[in-house]
mmCIF file of C-alpha atoms and ligand atoms in Angstrom:
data_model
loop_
_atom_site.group_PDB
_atom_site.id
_atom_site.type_symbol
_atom_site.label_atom_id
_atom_site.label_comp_id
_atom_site.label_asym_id
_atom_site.label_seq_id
_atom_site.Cartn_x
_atom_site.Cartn_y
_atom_site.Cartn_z
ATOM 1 C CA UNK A 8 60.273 22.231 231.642
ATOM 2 C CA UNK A 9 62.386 22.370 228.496
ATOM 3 C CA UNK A 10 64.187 25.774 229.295
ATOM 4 C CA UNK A 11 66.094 24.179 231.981
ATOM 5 C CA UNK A 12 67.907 22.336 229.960
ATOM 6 C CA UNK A 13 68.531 25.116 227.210
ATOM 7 C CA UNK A 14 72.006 25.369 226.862
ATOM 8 C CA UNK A 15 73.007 22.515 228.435
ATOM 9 C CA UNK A 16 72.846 20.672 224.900
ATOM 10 C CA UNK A 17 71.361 17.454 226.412
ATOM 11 C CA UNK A 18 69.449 16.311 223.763
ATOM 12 C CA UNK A 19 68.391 13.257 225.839
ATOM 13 C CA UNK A 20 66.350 15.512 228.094
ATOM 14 C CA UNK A 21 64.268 16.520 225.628
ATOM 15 C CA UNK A 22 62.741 13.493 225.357
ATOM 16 C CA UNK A 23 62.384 13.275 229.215
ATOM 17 C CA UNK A 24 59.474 16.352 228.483
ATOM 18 C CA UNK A 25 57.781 14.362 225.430
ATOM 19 C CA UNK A 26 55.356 11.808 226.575
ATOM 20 C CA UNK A 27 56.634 8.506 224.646
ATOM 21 C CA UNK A 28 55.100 7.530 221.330
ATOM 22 C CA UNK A 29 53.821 11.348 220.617
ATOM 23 C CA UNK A 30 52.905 12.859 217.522
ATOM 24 C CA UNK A 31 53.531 16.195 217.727
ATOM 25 C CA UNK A 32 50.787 19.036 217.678
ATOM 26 C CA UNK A 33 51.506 21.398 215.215
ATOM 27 C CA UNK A 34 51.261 25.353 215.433
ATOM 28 C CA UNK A 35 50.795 27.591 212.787
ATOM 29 C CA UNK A 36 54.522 27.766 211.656
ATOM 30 C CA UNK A 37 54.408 30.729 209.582
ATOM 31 C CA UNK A 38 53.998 34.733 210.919
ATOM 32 C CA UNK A 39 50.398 35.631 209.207
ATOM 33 C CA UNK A 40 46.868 35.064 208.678
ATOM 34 C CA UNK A 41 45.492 32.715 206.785
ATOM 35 C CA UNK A 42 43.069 33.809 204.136
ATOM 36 C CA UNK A 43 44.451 36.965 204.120
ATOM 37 C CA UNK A 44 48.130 37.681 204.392
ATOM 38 C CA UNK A 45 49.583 34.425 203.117
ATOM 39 C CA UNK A 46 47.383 31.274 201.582
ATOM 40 C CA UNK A 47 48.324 27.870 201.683
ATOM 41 C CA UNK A 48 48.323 26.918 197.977
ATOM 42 C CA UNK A 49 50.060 23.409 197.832
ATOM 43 C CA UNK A 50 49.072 20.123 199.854
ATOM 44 C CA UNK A 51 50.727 17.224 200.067
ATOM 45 C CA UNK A 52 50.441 14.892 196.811
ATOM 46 C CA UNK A 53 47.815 11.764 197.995
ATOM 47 C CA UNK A 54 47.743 10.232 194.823
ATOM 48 C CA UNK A 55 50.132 7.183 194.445
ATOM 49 C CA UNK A 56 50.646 7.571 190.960
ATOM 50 C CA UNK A 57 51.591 10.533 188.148
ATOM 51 C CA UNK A 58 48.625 12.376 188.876
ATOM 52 C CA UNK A 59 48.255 14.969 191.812
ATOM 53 C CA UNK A 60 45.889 15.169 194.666
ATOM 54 C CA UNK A 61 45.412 16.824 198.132
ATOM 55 C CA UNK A 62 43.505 15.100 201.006
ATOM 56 C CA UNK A 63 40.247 16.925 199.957
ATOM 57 C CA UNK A 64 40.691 15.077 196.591
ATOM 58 C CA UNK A 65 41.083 18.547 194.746
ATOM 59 C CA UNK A 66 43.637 19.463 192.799
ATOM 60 C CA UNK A 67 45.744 21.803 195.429
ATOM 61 C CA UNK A 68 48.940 19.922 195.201
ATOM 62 C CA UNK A 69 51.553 18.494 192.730
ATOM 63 C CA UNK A 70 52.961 15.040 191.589
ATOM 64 C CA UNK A 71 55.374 14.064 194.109
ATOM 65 C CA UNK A 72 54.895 17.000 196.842
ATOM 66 C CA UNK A 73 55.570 15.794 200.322
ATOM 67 C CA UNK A 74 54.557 18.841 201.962
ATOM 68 C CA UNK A 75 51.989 22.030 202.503
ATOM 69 C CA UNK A 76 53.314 25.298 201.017
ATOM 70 C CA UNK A 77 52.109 28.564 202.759
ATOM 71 C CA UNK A 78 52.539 30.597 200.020
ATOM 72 C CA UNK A 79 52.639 34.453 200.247
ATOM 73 C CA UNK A 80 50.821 37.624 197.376
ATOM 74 C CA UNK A 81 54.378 39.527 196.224
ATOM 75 C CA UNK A 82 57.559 39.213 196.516
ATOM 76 C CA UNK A 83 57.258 42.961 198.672
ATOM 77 C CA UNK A 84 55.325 40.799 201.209
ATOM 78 C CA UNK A 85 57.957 38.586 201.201
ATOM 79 C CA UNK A 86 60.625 41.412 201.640
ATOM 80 C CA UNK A 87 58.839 43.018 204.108
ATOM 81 C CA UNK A 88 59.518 39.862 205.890
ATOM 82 C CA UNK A 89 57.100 37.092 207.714
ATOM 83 C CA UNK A 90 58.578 34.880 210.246
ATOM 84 C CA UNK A 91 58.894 31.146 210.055
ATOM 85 C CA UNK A 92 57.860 29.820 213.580
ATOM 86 C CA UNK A 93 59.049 25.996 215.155
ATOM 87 C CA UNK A 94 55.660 24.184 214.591
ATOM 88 C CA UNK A 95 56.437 21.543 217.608
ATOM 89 C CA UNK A 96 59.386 21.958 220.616
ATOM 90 C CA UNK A 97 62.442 19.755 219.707
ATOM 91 C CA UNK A 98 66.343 19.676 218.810
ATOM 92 C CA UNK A 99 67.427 21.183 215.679
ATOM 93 C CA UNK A 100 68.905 18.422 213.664
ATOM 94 C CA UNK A 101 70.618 20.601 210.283
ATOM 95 C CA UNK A 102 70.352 23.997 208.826
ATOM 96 C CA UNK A 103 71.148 24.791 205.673
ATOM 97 C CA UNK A 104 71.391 29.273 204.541
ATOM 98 C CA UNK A 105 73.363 31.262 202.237
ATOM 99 C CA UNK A 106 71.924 30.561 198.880
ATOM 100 C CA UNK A 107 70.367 33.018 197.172
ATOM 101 C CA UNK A 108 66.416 34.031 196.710
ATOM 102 C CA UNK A 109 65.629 33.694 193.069
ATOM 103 C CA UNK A 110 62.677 32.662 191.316
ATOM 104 C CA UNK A 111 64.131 28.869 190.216
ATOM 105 C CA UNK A 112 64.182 28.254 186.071
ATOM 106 C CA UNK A 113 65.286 24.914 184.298
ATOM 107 C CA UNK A 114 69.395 26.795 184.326
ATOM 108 C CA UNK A 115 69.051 26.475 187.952
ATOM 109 C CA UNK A 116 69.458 23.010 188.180
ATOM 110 C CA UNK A 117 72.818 23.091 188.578
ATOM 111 C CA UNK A 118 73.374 25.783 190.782
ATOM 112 C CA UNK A 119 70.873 24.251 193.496
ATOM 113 C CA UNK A 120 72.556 21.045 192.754
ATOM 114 C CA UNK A 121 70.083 18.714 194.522
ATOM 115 C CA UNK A 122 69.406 21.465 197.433
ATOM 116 C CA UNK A 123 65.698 21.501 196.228
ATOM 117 C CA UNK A 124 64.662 22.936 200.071
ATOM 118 C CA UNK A 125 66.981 25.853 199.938
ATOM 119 C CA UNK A 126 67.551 27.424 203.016
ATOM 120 C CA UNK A 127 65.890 25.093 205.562
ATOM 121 C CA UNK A 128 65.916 24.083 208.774
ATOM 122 C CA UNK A 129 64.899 20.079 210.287
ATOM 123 C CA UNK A 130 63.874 20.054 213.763
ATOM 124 C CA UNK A 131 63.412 16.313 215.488
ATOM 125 C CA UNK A 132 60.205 15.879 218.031
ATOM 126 C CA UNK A 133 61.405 12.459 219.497
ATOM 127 C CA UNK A 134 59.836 9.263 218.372
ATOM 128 C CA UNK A 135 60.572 9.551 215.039
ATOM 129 C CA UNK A 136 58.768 12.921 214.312
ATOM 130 C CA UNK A 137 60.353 15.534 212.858
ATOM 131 C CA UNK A 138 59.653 18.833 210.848
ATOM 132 C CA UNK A 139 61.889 20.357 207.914
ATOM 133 C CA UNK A 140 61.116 23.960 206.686
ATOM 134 C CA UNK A 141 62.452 25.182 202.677
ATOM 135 C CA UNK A 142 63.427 27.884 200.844
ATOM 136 C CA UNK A 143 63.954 30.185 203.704
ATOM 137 C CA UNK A 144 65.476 33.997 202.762
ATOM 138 C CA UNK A 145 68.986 34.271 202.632
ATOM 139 C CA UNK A 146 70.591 35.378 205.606
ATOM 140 C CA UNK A 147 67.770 34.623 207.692
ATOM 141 C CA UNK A 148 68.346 31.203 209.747
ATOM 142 C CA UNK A 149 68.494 31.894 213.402
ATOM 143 C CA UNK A 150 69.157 28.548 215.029
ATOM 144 C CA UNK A 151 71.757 26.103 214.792
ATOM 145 C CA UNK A 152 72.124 22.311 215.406
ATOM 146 C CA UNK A 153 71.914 21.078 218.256
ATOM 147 C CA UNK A 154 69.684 23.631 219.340
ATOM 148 C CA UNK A 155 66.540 22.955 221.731
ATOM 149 C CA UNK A 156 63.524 25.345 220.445
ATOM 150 C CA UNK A 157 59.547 25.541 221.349
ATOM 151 C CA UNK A 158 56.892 25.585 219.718
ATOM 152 C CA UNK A 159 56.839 29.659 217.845
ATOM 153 C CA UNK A 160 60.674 30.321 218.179
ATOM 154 C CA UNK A 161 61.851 31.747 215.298
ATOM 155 C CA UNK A 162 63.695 29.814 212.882
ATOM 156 C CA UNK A 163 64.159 32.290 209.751
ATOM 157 C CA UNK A 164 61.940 34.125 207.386
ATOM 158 C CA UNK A 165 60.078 33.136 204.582
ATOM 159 C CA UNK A 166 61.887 33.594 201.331
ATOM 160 C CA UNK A 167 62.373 32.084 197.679
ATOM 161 C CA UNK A 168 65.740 29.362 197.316
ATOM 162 C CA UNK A 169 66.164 26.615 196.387
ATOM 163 C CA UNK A 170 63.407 25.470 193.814
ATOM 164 C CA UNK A 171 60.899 27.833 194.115
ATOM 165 C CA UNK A 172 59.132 29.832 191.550
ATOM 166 C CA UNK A 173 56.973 31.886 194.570
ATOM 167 C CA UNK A 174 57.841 33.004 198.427
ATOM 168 C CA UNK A 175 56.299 30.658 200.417
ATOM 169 C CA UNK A 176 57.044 28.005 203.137
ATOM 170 C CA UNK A 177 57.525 24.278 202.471
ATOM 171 C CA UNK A 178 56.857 22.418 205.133
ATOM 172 C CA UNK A 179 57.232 18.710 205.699
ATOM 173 C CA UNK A 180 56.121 16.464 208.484
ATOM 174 C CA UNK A 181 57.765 13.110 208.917
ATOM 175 C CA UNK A 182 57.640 10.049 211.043
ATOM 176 C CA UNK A 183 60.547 7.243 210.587
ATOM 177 C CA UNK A 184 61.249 8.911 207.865
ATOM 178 C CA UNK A 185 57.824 8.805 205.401
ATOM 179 C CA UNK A 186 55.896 11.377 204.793
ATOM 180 C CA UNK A 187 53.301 12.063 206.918
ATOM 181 C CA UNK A 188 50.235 14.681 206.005
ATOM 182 C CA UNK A 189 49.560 16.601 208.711
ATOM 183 C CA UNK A 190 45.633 17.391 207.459
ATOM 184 C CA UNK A 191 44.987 13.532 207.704
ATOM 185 C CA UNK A 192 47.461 11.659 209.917
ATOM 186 C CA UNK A 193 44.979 8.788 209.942
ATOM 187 C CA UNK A 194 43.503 6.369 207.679
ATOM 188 C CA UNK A 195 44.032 5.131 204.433
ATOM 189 C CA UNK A 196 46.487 8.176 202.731
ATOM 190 C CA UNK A 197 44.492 7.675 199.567
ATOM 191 C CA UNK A 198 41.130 8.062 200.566
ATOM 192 C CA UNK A 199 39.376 11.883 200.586
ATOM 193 C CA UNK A 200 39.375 13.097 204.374
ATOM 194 C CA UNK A 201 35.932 14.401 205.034
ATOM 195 C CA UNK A 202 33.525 15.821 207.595
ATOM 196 C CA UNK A 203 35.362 16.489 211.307
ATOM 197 C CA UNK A 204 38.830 14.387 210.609
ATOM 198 C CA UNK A 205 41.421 15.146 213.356
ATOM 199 C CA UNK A 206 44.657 16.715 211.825
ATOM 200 C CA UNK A 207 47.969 17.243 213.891
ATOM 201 C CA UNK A 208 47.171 21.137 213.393
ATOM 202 C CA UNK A 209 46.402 22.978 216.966
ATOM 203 C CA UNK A 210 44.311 25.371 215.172
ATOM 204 C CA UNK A 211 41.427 25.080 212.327
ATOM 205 C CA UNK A 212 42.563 25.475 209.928
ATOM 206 C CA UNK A 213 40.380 26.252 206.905
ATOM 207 C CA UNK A 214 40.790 25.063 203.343
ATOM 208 C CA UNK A 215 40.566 27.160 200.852
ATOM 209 C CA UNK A 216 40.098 25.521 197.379
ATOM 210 C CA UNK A 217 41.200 28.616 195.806
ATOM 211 C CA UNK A 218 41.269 32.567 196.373
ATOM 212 C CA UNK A 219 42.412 36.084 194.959
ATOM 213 C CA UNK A 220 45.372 36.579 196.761
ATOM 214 C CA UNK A 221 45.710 40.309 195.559
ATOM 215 C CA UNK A 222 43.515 43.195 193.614
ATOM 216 C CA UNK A 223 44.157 46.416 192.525
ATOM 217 C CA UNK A 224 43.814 49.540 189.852
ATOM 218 C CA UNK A 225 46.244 49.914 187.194
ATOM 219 C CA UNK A 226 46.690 52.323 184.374
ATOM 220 C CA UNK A 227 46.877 49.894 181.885
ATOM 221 C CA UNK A 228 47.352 45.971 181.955
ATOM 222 C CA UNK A 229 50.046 45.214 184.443
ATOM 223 C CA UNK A 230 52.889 42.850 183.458
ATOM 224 C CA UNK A 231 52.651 39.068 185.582
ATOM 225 C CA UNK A 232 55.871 40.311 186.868
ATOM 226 C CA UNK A 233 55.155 43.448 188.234
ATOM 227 C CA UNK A 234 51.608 41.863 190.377
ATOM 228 C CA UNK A 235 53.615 38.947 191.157
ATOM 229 C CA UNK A 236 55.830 41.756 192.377
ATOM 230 C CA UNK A 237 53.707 43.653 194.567
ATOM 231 C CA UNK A 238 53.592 46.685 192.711
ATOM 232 C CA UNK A 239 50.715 46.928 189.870
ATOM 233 C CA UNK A 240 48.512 48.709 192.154
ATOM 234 C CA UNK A 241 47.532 52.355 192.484
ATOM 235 C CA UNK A 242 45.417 53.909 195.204
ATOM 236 C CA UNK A 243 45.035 57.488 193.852
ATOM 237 C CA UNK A 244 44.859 58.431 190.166
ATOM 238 C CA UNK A 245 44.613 61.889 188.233
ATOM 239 C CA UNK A 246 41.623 62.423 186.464
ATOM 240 C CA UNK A 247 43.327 62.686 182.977
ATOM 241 C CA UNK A 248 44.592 59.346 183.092
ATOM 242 C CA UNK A 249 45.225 57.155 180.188
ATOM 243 C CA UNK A 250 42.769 54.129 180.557
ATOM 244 C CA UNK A 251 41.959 52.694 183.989
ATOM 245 C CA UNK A 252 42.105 48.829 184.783
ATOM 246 C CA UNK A 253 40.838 46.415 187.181
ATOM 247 C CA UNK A 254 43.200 43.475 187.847
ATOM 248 C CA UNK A 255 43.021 40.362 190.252
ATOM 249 C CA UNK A 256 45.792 37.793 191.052
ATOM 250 C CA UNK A 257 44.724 34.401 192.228
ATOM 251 C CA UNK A 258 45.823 30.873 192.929
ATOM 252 C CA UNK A 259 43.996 27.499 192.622
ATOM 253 C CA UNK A 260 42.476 27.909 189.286
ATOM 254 C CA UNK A 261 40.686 25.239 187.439
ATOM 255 C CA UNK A 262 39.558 24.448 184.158
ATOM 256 C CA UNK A 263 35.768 26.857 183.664
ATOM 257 C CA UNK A 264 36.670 29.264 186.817
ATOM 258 C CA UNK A 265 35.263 32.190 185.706
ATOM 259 C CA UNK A 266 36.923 35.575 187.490
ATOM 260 C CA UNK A 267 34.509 38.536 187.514
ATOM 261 C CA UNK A 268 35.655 42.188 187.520
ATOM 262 C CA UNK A 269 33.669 45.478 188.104
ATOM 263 C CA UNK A 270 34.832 48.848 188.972
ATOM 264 C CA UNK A 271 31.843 50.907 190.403
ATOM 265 C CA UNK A 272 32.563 54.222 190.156
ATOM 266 C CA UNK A 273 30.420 57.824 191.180
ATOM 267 C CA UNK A 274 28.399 57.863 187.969
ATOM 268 C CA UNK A 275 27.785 53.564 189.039
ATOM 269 C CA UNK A 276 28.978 51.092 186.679
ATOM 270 C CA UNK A 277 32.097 51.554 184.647
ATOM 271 C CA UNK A 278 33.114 48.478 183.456
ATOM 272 C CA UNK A 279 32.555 45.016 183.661
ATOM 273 C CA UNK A 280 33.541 41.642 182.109
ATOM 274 C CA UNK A 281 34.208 37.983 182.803
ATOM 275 C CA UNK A 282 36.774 35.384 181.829
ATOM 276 C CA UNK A 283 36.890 31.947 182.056
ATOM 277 C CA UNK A 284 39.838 29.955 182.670
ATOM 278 C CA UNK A 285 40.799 27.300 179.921
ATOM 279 C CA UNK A 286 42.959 24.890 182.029
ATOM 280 C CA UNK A 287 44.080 24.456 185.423
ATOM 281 C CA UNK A 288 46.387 27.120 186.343
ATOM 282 C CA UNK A 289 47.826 27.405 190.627
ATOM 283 C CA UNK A 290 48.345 30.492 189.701
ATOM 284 C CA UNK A 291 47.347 33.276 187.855
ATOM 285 C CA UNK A 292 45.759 36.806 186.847
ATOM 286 C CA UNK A 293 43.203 38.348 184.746
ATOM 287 C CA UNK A 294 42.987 42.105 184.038
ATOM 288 C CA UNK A 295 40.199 44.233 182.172
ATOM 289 C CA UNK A 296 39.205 48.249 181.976
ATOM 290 C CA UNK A 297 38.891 50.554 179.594
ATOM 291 C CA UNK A 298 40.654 53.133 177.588
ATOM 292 C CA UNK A 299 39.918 56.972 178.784
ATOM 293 C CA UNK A 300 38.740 59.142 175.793
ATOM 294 C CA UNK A 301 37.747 62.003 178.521
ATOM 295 C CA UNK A 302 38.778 62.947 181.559
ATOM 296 C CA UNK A 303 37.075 60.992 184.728
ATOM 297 C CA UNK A 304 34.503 61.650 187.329
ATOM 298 C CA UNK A 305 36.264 62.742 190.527
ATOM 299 C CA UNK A 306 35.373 60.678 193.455
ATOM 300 C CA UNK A 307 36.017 56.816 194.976
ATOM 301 C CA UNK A 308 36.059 53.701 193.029
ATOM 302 C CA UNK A 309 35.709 49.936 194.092
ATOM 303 C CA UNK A 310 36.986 47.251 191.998
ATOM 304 C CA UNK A 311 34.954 43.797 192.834
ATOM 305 C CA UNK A 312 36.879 41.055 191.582
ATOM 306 C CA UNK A 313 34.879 37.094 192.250
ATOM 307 C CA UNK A 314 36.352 33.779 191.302
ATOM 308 C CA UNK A 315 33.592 31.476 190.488
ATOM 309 C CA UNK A 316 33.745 28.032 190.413
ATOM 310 C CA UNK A 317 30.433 25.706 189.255
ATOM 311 C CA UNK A 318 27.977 28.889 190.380
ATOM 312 C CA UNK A 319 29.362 30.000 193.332
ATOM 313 C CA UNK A 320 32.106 32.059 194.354
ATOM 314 C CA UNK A 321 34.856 30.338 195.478
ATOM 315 C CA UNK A 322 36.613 33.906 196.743
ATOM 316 C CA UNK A 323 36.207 37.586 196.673
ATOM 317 C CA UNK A 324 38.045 40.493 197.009
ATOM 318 C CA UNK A 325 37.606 44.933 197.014
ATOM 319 C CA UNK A 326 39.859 47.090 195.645
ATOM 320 C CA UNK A 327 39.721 51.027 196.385
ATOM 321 C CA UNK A 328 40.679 53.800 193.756
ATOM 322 C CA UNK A 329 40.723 57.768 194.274
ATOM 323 C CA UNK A 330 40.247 59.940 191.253
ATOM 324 C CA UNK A 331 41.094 63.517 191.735
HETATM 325 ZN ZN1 LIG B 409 56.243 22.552 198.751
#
């Protein structure tokens, strides 16, 4: 029904095609697969006071957040470019575009100048619903107010301004204005959701308390910036390399994680070691390997990289390596 009115800029009928008093049902509003291509790695903050936590109870969120980030591996993902859908039909109510993508420091402050979202994009539902999207890429918004859109039009791409220190999408539900998480619209907002709790999502969506978002070979220990990057890993190697190394990046770390890495190669076991994370960290990488005193075996490699978390691995990942 809606795209007879698009154009017309009636925002009134809009609301003629929204049953009264709905809460909108929510599509996936970002262009990849969960789990795989892009993880969501902050929830909204359920905790009422200085601490942080998401509706699980973990620890997947920060003081303060009123939203749930769909964060993406590299910043080449990022360029490579992953759509940011409409979650819900409705009237765009303000876009914001044209600052830059940067990683945000502390000397930022005053060139986002209280534009924490970036480049962003609020859509209304009717009854008081509405959806805002952050840190968008430069250049990217597609819509403008006023605008009627459905549910997976294309609003922009994921990207990294505002205040930001990875690509991902921020969104943020609303209703009247408060916060609303979409993962438990019901119930007391400060008790852990469990079991079969209905969310506003269409889709399951499955939480992930953690995961190596990336894996590769190196030929020695990779800088954070270059895996944050996209670019530590190698596929093929020469046999006369200088050392070869095993790295994995993660997010949702927590105090005695322990990430395993083991590169199998032809002759079996190469290497292998574990570390164990001293504090919570939402993101970050471990790297191991060894230093090549003689040229080695020809053949395929497979780097198996587990976090563990109290026994059991929380997420695991394969990494491929040809030596010729
Ligand atoms: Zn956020």
């Amino acid at each position: 029904m809606p795209e007879l009115f698009k154009g017309a800029g009636i925002i009134p009928a809009l609301f003629l095609c929204l049953p009264a008093g709905a809460e909108p049902r929510l599509a996936m509003p970002v262009d990849c697969t969960l789990g795989e291509t892009c993880f969501i790695q902050n929830y909204m903050d359920r905790d009422p006071g200085p601490g942080a936590r998401d509706f699980t109870c973990a620890g997947l969120s920060y003081d303060t957040h009123k939203g749930t980030d769909f964060g993406l591996p590299s910043l080449r993902a990022m360029t490579a470019g992953v759509d940011v859908h409409a979650a819900a039909p409705g009237v765009v109510r303000g876009v914001r575009d044209g600052m830059i993508d940067r990683v945000y420091t502390p000397q930022d402050e005053a060139r986002i100048d209280g534009r924490d979202c970036g480049n962003g994009v609020v859509i209304q539902h009717g009854d008081g619903w509405e959806t805002q999207y952050c840190h968008l890429m430069n250049g990217t918004v597609r819509v403008r107010s006023g605008q009627l859109v459905e549910t997976g039009d294309v609003l922009g791409r994921i990207g990294l301004s505002g205040r930001t220190q990875f690509p991902h999408l921020h969104i943020s539900v609303r209703h009247d204005g408060e916060p609303v998480d979409p993962f438990t619209p019901d119930g007391d907002p400060a008790a852990c959701r469990t079991g079969e709790a209905r969310t506003m999502w269409i889709d399951d969506i499955t939480y992930q308390p953690g995961a190596i978002m990336a894996a590769g070979f190196a030929t020695g220990v990779p800088d954070y910036e270059t895996v944050k990057a996209g670019a530590a890993a190698v596929e093929r190697l020469a046999r006369d390399a200088d050392a070869l190394v095993l790295w994995g990046y993660a997010f949702g770390g927590r105090t005695g994680d322990v990430m395993t890495l083991r590169i199998e190669g032809p002759e079996g076991t190469f290497f292998e070691t574990e570390q164990t994370l001293e504090k919570d960290q939402a993101q970050f990488y471990r790297a191991g390997g060894k230093r090549l005193r003689s040229p080695l075996s020809p053949g395929r490699y497979s780097g198996h990289i587990a976090l563990i978390r109290d026994g059991t691995p929380v997420s695991e990942e394969v990494a491929t390596l040809i030596v010729e």
